[in-house]
Each structure stands twice: as C-alpha cells, then as structure tokens.
PDB file of C-alpha atoms and ligand atoms in Angstrom:
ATOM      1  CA  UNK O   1     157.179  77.022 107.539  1.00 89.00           C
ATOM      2  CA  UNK O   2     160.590  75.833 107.150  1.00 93.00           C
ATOM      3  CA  UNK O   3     163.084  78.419 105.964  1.00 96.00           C
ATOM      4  CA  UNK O   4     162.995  80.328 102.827  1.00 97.00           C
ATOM      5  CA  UNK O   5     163.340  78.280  99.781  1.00 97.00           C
ATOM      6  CA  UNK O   6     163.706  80.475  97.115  1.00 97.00           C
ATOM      7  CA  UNK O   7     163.594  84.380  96.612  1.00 98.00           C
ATOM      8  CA  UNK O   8     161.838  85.343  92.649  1.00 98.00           C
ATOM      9  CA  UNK O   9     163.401  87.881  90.834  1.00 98.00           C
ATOM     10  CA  UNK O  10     161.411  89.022  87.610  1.00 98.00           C
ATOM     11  CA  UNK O  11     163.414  89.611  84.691  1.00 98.00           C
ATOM     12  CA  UNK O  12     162.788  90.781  81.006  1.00 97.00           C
ATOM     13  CA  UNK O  13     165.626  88.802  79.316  1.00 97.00           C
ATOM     14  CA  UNK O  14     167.397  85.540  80.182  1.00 98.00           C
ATOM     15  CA  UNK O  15     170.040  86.385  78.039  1.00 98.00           C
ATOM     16  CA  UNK O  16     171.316  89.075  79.748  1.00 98.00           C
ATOM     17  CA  UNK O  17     170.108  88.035  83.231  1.00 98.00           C
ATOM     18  CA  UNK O  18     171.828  84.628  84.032  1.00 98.00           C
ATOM     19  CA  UNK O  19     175.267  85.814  83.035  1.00 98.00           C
ATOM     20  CA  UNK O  20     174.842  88.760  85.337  1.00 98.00           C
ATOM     21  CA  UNK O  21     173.690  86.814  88.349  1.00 98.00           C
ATOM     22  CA  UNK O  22     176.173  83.488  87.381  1.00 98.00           C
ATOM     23  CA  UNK O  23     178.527  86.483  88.112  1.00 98.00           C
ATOM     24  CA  UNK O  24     176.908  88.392  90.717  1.00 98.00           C
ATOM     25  CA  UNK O  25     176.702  84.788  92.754  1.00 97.00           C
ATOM     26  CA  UNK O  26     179.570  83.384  91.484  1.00 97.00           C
ATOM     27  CA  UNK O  27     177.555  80.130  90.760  1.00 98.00           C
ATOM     28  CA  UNK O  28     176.440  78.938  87.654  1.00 98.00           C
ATOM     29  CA  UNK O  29     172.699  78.033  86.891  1.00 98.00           C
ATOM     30  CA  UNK O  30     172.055  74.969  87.610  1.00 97.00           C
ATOM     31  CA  UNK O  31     168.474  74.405  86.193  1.00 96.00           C
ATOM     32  CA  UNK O  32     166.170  76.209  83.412  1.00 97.00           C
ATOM     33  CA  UNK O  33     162.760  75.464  83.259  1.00 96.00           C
ATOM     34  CA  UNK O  34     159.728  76.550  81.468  1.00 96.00           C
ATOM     35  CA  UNK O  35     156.211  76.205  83.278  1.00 92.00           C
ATOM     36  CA  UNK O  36     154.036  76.465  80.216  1.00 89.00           C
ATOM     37  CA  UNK O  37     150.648  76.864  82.717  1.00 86.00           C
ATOM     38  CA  UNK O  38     152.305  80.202  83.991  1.00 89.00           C
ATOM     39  CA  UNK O  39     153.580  81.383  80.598  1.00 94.00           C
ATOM     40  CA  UNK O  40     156.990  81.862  82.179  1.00 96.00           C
ATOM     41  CA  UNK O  41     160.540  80.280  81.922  1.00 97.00           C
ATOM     42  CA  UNK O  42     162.961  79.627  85.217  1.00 97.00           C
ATOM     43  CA  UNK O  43     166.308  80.020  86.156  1.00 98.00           C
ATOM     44  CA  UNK O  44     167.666  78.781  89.288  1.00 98.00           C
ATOM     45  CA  UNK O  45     170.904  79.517  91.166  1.00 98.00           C
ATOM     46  CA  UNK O  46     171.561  78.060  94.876  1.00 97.00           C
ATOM     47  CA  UNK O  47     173.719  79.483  97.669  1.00 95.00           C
ATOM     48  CA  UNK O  48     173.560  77.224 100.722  1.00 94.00           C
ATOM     49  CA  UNK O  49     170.168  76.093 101.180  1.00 92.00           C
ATOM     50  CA  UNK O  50     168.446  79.063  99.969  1.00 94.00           C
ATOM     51  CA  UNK O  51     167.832  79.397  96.054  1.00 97.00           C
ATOM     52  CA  UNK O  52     167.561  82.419  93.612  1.00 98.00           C
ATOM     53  CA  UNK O  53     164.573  81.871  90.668  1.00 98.00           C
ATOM     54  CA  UNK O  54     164.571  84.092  88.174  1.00 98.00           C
ATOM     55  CA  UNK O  55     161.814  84.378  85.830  1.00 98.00           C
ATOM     56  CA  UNK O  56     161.371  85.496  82.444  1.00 98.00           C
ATOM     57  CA  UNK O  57     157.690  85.774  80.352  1.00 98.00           C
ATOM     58  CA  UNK O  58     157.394  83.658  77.766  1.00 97.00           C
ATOM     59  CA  UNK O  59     154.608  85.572  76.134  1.00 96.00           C
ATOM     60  CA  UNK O  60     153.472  89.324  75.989  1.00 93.00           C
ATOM     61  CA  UNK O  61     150.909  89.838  78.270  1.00 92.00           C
ATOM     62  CA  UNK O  62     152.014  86.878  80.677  1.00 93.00           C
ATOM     63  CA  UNK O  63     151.498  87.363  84.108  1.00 92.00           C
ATOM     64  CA  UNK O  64     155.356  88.236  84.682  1.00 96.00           C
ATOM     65  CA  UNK O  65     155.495  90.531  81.535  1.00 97.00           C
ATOM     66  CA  UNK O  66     152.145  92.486  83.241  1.00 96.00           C
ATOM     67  CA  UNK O  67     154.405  92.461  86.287  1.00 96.00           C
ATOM     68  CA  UNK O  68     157.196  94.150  84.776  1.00 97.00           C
ATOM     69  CA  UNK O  69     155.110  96.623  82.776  1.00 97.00           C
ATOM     70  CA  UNK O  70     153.678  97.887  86.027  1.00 96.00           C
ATOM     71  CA  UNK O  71     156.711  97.628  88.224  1.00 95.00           C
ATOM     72  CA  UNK O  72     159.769  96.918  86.662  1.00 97.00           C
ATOM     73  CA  UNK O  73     162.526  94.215  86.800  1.00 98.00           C
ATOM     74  CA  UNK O  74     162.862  93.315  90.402  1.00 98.00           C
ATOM     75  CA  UNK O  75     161.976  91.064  93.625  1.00 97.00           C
ATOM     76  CA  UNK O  76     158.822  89.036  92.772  1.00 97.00           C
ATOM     77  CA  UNK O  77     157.855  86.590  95.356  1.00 97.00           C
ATOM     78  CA  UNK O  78     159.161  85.110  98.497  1.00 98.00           C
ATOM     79  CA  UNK O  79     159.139  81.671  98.887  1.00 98.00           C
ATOM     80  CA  UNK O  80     158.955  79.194 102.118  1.00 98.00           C
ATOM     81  CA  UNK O  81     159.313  75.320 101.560  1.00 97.00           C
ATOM     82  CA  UNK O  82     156.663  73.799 104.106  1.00 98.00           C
ATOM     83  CA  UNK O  83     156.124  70.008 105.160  1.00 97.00           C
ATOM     84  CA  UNK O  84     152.655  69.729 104.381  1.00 97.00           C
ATOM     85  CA  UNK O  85     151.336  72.170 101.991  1.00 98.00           C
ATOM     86  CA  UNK O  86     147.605  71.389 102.400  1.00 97.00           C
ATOM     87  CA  UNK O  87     147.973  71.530 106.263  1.00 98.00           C
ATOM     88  CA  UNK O  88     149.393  75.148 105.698  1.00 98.00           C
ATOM     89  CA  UNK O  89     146.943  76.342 102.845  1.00 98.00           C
ATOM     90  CA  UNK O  90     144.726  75.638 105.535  1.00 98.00           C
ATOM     91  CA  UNK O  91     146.241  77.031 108.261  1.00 98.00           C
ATOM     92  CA  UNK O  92     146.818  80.039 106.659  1.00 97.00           C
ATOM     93  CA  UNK O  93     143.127  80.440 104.912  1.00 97.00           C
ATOM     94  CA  UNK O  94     141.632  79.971 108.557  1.00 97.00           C
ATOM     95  CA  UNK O  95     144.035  82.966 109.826  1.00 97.00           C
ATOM     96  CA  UNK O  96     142.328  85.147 107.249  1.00 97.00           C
ATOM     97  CA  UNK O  97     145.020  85.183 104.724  1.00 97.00           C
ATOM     98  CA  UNK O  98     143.829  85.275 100.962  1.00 97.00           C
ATOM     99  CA  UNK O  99     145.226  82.120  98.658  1.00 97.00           C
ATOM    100  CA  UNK O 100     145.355  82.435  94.980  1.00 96.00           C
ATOM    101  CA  UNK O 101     144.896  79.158  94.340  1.00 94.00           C
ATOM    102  CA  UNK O 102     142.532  76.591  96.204  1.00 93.00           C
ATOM    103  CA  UNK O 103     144.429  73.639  95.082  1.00 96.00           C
ATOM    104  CA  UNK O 104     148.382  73.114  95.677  1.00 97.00           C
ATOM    105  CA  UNK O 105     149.737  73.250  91.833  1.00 95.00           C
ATOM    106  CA  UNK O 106     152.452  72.344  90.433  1.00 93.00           C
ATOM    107  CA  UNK O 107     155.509  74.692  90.040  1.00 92.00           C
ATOM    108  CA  UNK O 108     158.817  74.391  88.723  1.00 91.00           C
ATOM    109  CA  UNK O 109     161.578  72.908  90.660  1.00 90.00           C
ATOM    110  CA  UNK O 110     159.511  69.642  91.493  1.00 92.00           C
ATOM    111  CA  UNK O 111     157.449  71.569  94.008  1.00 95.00           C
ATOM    112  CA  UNK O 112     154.063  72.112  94.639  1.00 97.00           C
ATOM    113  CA  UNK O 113     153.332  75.608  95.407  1.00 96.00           C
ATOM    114  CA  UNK O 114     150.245  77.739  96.376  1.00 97.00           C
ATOM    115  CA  UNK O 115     150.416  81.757  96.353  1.00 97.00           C
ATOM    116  CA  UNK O 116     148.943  84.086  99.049  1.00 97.00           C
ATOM    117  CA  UNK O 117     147.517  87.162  98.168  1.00 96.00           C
ATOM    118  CA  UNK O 118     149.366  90.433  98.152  1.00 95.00           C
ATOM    119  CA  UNK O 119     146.911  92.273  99.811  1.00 96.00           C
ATOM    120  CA  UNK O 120     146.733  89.748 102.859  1.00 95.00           C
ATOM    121  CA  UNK O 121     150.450  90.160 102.831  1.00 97.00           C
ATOM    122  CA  UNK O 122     151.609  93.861 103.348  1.00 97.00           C
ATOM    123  CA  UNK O 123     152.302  93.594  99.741  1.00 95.00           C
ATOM    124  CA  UNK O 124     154.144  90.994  99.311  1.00 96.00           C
ATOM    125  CA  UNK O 125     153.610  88.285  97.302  1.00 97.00           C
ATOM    126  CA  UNK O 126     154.280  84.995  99.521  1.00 98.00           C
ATOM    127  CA  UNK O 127     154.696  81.349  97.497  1.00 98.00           C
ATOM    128  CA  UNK O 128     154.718  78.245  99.728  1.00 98.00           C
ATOM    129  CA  UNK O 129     155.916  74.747  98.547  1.00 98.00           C
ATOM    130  CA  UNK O 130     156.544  71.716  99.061  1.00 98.00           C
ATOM    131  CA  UNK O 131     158.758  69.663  97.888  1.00 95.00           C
ATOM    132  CA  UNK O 132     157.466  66.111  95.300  1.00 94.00           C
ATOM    133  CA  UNK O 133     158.585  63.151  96.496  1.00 89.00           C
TER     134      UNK O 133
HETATM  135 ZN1  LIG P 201     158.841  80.693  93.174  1.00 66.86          ZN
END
C-alpha cells in the first residue's frame, strides 16, 4: 500500500455538504461524480496528496442511505491507492482478510477499487485502488 488516497465521508445532502467542507478546507470541489452501480453520487476535495470523497445516496435504500440510517453522517471508508490491485486482493485474501468483491471494480475517480470487510478490519471499512491508466 502506498499512502492513503482518499478518506469517505457519508453525507445526506450535497447541498449543504460541499459548501461546508469547500469552507472547512478552504478548497473548492474539484470533481462530482455519480457511480450509478453504487447508487451514490461523489464529491471530491484534495489537500496535498491525500483526497476527501464525500458521498451522497442517490436513492432511498442505497447502500450509503442504509449507512446513514444505522449510523449517521460521518467517516465511511478509508482508502489506500496500491500499485497492483490484483497482487494486493490477493495478498490480502491469503492473510485471511474478507474482500467484498472478488473482482477489482470500477469506482469513481478513474480507479479501480475493491472493499475489505469490516469485520476482518476492527470495523473499519478499508477501500483499496488503483489508479486507470
Ligand atoms: Zn472511496
């Protein structure tokens, strides 16, 4: 793993959210996204290397809207950009962490991403990606 890419912050409303972090970071968003396979739209903001995503359901029982139901607005996923995703699903699977999905997909961002399982992770849901060249 590489650094941290990207840090997910699950939000109920765009509208309100990307002024208050364009102020909170002093930045402005850079990039909006929707990732109609996830039922969720993106935000991005960068500071140095490291990137904030925020994301916002696009439907009502999307997988971020179940996520704030159960737990509120907050800190979503951690992200790490990797060289070779594949190599790393693998690396990981074989040191007994649980992946979400068997095959890299594609995220927002131009990245393709795989998710480990919270329960692998002391809670904590992990993305890796890679980068599309
Ligand atoms: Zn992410």
């Amino acid at each position: 793993m590489l650094k941290v890419e990207h840090i997910g912050i699950a939000v109920k409303d765009f509208t309100v959210s990307i002024p208050l972090f364009e102020q909170l970071l002093n930045t402005n968003c850079y990039k909006q996204e929707q990732v109609a396979s996830e039922h969720v739209n993106t935000a991005f903001f960068q500071k140095g290397t490291t990137k904030i995503e925020l994301l916002e359901s696009t439907t009502a029982d999307g997988v971020i809207a179940k996520y704030i139901e159960k737990k509120g607005e907050g800190i979503h996923h951690i992200a790490f950009e990797v060289e070779d995703i594949e190599a790393e699903m693998k690396r990981l699977q074989q040191a007994g962490f649980i992946l979400l999905n068997e095959q890299p997909k594609k995220g927002a961002d131009n990245k393709l991403v795989a998710f480990l399982h919270p329960k692998t992770t002391n809670s904590v849901l992990i993305e890796i990606c890679q980068e599309i060249v």
